[in-house]
PDB file of C-alpha atoms in Angstrom:
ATOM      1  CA  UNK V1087      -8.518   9.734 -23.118  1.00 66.00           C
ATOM      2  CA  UNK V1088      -5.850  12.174 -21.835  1.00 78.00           C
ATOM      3  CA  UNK V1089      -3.644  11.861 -25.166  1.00 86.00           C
ATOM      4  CA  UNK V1090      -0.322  14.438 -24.977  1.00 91.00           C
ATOM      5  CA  UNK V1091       1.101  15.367 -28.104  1.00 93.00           C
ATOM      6  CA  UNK V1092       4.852  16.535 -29.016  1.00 95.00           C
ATOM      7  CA  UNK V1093       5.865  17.814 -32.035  1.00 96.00           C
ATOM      8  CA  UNK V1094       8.506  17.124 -33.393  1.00 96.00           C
ATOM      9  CA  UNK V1095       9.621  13.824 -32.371  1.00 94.00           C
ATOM     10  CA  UNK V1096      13.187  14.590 -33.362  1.00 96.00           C
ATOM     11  CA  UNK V1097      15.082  17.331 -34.709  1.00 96.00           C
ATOM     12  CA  UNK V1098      18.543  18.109 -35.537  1.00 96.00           C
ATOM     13  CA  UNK V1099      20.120  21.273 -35.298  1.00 95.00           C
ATOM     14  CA  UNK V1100      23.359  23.463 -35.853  1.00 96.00           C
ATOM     15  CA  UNK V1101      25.124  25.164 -33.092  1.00 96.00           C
ATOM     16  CA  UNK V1102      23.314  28.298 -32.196  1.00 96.00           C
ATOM     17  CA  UNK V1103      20.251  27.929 -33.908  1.00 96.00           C
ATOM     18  CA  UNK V1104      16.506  28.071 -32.005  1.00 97.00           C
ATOM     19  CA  UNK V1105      14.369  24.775 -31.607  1.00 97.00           C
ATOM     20  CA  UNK V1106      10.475  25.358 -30.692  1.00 97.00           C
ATOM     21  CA  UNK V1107       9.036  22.484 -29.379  1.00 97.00           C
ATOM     22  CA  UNK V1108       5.387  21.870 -28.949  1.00 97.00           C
ATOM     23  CA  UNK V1109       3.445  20.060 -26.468  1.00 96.00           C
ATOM     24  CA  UNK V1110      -0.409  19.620 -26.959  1.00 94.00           C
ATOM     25  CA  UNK V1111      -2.942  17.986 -24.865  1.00 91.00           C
ATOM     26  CA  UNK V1112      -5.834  16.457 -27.519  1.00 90.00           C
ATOM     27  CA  UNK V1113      -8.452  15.222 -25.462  1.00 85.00           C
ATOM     28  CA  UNK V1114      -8.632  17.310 -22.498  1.00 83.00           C
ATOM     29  CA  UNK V1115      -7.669  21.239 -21.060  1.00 86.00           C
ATOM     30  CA  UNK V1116      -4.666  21.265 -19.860  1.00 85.00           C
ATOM     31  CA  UNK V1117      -4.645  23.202 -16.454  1.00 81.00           C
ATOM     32  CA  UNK V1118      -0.817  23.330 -15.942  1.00 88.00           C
ATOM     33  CA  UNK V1119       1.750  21.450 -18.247  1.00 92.00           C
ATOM     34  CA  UNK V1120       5.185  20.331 -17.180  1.00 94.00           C
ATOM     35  CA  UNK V1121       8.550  20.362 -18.918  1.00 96.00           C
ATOM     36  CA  UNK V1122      11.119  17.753 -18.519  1.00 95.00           C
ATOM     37  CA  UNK V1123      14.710  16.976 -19.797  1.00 95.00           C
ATOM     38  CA  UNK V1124      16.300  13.174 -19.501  1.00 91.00           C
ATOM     39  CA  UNK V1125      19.927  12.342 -20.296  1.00 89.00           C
ATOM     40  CA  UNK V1126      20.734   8.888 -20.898  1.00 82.00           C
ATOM     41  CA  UNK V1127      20.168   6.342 -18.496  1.00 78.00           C
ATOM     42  CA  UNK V1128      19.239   8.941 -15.882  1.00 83.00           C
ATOM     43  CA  UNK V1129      16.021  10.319 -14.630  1.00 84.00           C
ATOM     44  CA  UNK V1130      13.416  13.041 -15.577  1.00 89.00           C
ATOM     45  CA  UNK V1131      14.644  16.330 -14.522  1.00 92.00           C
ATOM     46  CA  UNK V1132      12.061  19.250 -14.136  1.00 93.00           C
ATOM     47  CA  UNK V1133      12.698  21.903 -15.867  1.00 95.00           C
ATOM     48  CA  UNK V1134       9.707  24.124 -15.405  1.00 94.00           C
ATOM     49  CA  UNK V1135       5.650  24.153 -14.985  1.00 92.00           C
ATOM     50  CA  UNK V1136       3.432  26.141 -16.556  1.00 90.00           C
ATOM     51  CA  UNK V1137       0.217  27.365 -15.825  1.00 86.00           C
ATOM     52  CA  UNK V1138      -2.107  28.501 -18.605  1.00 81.00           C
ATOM     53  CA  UNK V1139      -1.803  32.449 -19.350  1.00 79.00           C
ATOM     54  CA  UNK V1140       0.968  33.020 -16.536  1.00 82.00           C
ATOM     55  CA  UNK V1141       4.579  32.451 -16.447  1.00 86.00           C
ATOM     56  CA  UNK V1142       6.620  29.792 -16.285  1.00 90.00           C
ATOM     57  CA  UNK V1143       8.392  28.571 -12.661  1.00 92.00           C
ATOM     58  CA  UNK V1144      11.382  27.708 -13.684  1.00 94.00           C
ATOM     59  CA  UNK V1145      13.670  24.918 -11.088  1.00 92.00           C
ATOM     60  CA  UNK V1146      17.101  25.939  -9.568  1.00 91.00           C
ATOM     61  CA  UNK V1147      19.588  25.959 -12.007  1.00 92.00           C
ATOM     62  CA  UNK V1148      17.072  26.212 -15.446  1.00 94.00           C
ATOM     63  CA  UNK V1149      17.834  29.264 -17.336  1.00 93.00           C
ATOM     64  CA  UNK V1150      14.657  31.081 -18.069  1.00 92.00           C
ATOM     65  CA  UNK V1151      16.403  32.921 -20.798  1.00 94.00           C
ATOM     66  CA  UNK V1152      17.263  29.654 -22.517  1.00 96.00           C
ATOM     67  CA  UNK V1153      14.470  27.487 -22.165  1.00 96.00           C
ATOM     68  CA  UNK V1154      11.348  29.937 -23.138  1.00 95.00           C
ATOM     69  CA  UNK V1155       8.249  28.865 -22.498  1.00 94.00           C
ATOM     70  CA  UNK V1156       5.074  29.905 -23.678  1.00 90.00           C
ATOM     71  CA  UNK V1157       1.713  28.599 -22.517  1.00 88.00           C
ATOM     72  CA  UNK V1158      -0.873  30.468 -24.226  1.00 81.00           C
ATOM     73  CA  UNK V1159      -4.061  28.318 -24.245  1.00 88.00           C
ATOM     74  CA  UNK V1160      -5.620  25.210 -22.447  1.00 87.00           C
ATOM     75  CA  UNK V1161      -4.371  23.003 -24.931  1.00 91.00           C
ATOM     76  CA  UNK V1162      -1.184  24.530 -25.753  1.00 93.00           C
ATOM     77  CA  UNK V1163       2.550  24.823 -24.395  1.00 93.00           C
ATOM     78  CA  UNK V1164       6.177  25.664 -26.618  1.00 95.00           C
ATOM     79  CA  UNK V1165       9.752  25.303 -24.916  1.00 97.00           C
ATOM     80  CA  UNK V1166      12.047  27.286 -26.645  1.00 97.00           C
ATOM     81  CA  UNK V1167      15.921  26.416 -26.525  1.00 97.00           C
ATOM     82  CA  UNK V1168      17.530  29.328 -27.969  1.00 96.00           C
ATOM     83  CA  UNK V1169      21.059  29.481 -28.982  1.00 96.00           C
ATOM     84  CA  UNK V1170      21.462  25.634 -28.528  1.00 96.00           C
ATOM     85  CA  UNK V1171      24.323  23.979 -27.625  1.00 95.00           C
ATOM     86  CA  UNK V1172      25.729  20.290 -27.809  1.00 95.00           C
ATOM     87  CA  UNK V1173      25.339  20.510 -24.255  1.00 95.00           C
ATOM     88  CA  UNK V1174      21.525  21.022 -24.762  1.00 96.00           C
ATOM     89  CA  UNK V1175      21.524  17.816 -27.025  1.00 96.00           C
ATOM     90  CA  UNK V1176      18.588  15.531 -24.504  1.00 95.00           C
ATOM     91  CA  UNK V1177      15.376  14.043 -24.414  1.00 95.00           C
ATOM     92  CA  UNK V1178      12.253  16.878 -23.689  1.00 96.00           C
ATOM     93  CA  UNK V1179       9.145  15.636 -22.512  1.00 96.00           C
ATOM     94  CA  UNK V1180       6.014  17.430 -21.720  1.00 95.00           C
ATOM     95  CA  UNK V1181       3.418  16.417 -19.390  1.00 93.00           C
ATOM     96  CA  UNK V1182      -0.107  17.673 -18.415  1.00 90.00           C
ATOM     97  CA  UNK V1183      -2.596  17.642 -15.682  1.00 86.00           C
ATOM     98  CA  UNK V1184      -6.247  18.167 -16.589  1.00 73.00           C
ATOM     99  CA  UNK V1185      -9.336  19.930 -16.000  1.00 60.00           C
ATOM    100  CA  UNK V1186     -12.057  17.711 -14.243  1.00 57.00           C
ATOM    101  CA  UNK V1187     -13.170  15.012 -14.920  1.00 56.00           C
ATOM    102  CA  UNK V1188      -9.416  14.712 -16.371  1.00 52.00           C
ATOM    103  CA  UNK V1189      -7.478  13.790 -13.290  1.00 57.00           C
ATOM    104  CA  UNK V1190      -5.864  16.887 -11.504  1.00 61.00           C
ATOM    105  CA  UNK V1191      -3.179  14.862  -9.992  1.00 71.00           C
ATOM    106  CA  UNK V1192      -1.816  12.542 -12.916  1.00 80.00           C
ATOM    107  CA  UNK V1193       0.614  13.985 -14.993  1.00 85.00           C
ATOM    108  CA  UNK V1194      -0.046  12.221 -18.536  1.00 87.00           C
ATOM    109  CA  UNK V1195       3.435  12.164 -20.652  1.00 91.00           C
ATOM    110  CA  UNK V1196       3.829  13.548 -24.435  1.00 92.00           C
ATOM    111  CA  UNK V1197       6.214  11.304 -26.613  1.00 92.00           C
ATOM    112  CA  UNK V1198       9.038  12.772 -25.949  1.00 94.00           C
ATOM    113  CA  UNK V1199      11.248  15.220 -28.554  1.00 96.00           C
ATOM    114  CA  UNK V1200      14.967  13.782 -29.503  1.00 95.00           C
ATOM    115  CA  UNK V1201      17.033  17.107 -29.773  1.00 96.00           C
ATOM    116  CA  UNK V1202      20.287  16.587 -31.354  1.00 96.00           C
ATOM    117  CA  UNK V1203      22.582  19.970 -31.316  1.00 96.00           C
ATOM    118  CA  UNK V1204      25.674  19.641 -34.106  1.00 95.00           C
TER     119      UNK V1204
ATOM    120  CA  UNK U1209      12.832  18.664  -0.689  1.00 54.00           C
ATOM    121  CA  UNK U1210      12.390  15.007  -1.981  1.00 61.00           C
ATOM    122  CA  UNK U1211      15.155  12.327  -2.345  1.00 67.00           C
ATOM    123  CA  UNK U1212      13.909   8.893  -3.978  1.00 72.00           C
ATOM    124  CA  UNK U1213      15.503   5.542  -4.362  1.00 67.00           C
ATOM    125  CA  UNK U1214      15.727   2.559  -6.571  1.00 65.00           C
ATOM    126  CA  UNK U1215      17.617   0.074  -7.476  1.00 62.00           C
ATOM    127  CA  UNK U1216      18.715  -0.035 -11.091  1.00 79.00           C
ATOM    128  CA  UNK U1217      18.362  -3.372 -12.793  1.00 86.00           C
ATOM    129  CA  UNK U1218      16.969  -6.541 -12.571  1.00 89.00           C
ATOM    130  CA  UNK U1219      16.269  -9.489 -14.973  1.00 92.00           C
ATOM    131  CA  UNK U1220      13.830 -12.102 -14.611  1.00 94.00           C
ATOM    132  CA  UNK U1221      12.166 -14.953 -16.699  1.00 96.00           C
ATOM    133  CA  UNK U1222       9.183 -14.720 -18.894  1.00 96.00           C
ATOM    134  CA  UNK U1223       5.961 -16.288 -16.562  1.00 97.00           C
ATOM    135  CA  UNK U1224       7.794 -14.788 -13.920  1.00 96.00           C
ATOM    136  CA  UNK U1225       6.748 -12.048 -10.713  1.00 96.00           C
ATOM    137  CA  UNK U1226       8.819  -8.834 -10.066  1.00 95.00           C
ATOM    138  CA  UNK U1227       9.204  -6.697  -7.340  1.00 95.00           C
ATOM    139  CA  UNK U1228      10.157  -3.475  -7.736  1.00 94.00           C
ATOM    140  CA  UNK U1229      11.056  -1.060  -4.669  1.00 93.00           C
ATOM    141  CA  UNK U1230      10.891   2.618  -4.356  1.00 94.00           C
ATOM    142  CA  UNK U1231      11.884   4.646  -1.127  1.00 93.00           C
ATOM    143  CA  UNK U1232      11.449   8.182  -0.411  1.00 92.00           C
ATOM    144  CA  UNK U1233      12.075  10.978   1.727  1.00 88.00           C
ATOM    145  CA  UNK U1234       9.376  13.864   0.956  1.00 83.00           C
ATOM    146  CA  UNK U1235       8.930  17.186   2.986  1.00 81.00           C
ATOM    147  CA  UNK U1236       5.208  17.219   1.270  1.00 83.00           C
ATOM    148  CA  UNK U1237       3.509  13.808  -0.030  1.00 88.00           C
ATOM    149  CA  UNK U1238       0.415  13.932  -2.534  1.00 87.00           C
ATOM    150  CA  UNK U1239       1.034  10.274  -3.827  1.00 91.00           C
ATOM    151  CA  UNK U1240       3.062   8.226  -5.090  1.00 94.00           C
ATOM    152  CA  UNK U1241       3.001   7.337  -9.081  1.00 93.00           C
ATOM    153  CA  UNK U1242       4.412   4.333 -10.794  1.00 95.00           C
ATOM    154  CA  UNK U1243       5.144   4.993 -14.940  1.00 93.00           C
ATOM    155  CA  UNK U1244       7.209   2.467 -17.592  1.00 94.00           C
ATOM    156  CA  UNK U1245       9.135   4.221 -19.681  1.00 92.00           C
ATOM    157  CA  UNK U1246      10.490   1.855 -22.343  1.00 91.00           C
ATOM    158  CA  UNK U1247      13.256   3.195 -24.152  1.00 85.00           C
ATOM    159  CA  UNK U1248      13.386   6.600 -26.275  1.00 82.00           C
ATOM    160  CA  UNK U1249       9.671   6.944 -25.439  1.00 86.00           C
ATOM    161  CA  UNK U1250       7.770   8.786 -22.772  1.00 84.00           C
ATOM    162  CA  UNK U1251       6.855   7.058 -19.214  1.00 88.00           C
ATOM    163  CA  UNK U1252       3.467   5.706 -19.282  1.00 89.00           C
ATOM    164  CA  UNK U1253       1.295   5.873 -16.353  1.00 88.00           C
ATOM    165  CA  UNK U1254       0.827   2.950 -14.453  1.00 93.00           C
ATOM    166  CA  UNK U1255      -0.789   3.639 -11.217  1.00 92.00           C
ATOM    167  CA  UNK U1256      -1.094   5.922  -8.384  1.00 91.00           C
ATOM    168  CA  UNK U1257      -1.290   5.688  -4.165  1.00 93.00           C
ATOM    169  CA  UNK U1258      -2.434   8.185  -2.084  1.00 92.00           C
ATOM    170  CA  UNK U1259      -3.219   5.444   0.771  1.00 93.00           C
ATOM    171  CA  UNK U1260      -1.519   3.172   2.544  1.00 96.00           C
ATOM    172  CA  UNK U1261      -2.105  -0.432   1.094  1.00 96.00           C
ATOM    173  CA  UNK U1262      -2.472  -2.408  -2.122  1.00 96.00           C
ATOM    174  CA  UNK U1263      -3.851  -1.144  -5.354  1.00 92.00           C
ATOM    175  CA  UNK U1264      -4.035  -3.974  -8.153  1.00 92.00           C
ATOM    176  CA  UNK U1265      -4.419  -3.756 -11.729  1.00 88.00           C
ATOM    177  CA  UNK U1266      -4.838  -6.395 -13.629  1.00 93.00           C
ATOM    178  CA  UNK U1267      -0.841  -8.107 -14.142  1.00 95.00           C
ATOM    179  CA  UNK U1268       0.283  -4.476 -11.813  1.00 96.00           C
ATOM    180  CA  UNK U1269       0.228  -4.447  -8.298  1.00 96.00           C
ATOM    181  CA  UNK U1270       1.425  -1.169  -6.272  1.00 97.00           C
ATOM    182  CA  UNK U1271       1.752  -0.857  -2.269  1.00 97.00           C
ATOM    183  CA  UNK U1272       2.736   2.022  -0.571  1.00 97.00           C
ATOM    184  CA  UNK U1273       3.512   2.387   3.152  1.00 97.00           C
ATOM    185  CA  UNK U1274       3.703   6.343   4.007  1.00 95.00           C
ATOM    186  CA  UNK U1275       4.846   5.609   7.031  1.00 94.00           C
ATOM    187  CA  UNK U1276       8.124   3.710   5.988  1.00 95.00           C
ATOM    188  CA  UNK U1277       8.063   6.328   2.789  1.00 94.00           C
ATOM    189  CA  UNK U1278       8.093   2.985   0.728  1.00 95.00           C
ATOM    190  CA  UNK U1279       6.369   1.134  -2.137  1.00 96.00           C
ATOM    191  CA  UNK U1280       6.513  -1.298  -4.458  1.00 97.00           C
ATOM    192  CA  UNK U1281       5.297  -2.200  -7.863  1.00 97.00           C
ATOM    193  CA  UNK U1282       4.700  -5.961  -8.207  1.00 97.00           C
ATOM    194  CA  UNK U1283       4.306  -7.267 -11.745  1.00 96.00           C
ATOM    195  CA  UNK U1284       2.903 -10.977 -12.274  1.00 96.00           C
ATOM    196  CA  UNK U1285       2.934 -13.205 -15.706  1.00 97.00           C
ATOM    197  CA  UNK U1286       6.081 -11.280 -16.964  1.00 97.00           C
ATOM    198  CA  UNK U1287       5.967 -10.598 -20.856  1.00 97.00           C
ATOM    199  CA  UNK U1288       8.826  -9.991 -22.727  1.00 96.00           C
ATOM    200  CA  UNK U1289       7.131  -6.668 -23.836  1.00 96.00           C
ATOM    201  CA  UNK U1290       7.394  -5.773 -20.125  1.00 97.00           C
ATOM    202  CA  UNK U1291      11.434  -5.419 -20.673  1.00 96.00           C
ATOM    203  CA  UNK U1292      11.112  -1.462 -19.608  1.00 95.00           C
ATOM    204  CA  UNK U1293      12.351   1.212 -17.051  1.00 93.00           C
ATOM    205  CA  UNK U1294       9.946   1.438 -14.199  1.00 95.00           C
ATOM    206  CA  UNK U1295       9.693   4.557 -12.540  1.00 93.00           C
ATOM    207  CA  UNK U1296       8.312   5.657  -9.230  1.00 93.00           C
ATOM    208  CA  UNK U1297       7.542   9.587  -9.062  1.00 93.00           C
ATOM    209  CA  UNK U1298       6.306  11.460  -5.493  1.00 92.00           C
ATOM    210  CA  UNK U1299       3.983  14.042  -6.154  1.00 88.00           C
ATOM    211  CA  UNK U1300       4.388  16.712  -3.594  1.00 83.00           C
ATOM    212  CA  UNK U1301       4.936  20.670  -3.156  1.00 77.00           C
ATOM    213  CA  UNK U1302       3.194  20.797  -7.048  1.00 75.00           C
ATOM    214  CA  UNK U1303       5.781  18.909  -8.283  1.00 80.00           C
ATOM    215  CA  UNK U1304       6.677  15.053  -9.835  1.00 85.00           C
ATOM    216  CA  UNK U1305      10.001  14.349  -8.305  1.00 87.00           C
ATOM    217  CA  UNK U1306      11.316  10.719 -10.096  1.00 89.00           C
ATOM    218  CA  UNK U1307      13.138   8.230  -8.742  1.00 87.00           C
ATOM    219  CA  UNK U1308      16.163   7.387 -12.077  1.00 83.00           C
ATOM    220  CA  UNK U1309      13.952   4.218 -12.431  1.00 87.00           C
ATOM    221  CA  UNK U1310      14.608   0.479 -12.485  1.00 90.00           C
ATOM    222  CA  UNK U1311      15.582  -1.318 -15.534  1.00 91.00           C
ATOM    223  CA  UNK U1312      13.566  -4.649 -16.397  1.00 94.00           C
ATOM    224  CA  UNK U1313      15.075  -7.254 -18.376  1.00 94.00           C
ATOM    225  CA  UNK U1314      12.572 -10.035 -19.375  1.00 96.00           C
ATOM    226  CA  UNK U1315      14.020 -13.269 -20.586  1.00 95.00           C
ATOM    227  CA  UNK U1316      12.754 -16.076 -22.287  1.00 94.00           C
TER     228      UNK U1316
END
């Protein structure tokens, strides 16, 4: 149980293009879903959590106008990077916390999205 | 805000136990999280301490100590498919903060 879905697993993209990413929880509601980036050899970074029908909190220094996010549905979160950058080439990783019985304190991990800006 | 430490690598021989630290400085503690993030994938949850003492797990043991804002993840009968980044996380003020994780290198 608690399986977290990304789509995709990689992309590749030109300078100044859009990337949607998707991050879906399979087995369980999804009461607030997190958004992560990781650079190599260093740690998760929060981006921004989401809460199901609200907006996004986005940390210090995370451009909301950037990094869209759209959580429209229990199951269901996108991160936008719009107008991407080399500079936004990373890992993204989306977590979730669950509904009960789905633990409301474990974040469980989606696969992870390669993004590759050109 | 929250500040967490751990060292970076270690290797260590296949049979073998590791012991893997984690310190942490938290204005808000909900419990502590250990994940293994092997490379270009996701972390993987491992276990989770609210309470001072020792959870175990089969080959994974984790202690924490919220007094001394300290824990450790012990892992016994090292496989070589337990070559990984282990990470500790604090869960506090609604968020995951991680530690940048400590790379495992098991050898035959």
């Amino acid at each position: 149980g608690a399986v977290v879905s990304q789509h995709p697993s990689r992309v590749i993209c030109k300078s100044g293009t859009s990337v949607k990413i998707e991050c879906r929880s399979l087995d369980f509601q999804a009461t607030t879903m997190f958004w992560y980036r990781q650079f190599p050899k260093q740690s998760l970074m929060l981006m921004a959590t989401s809460n199901e029908g609200s907006k996004a909190t986005y940390e210090q220094g995370v451009e909301k106008d950037k990094f869209l996010i759209n959580h429209a549905s229990l199951t269901l979160s996108t991160l936008t990077v719009t107008s991407a950058h080399p500079e936004d080439s990373s890992f993204y990783i989306c977590s979730a916390t669950g509904v009960p019985p789905t633990s409301t304190d474990t974040q469980y991990f989606g696969p992870g999205t390669r993004l590759t800006v050109l | 805000g929250q500040n967490i430490d751990q060292p970076t690598e270690m290797t260590a021989t296949e049979g073998a136990i590791v012991q893997i630290n984690c310190t942490y400085q938290t204005s808000g503690f909900n419990g502590l999280f250990w994940y293994q993030q092997h490379a270009g994938e996701a972390p993987t949850f491992l276990s989770y301490n609210v309470l001072d003492g020792l959870e175990e797990k089969g080959r994974f043991s984790s202690f924490l100590s919220r007094s001394k804002g300290y824990s450790y993840l012990l892992l016994k009968e090292l496989q070589m498919k337990d070559s990984a980044s282990y990470l500790c996380a604090v869960s506090g003020n609604n968020r995951l903060a991680f530690g940048k994780g400590n790379q495992v290198v098991v050898i035959p």
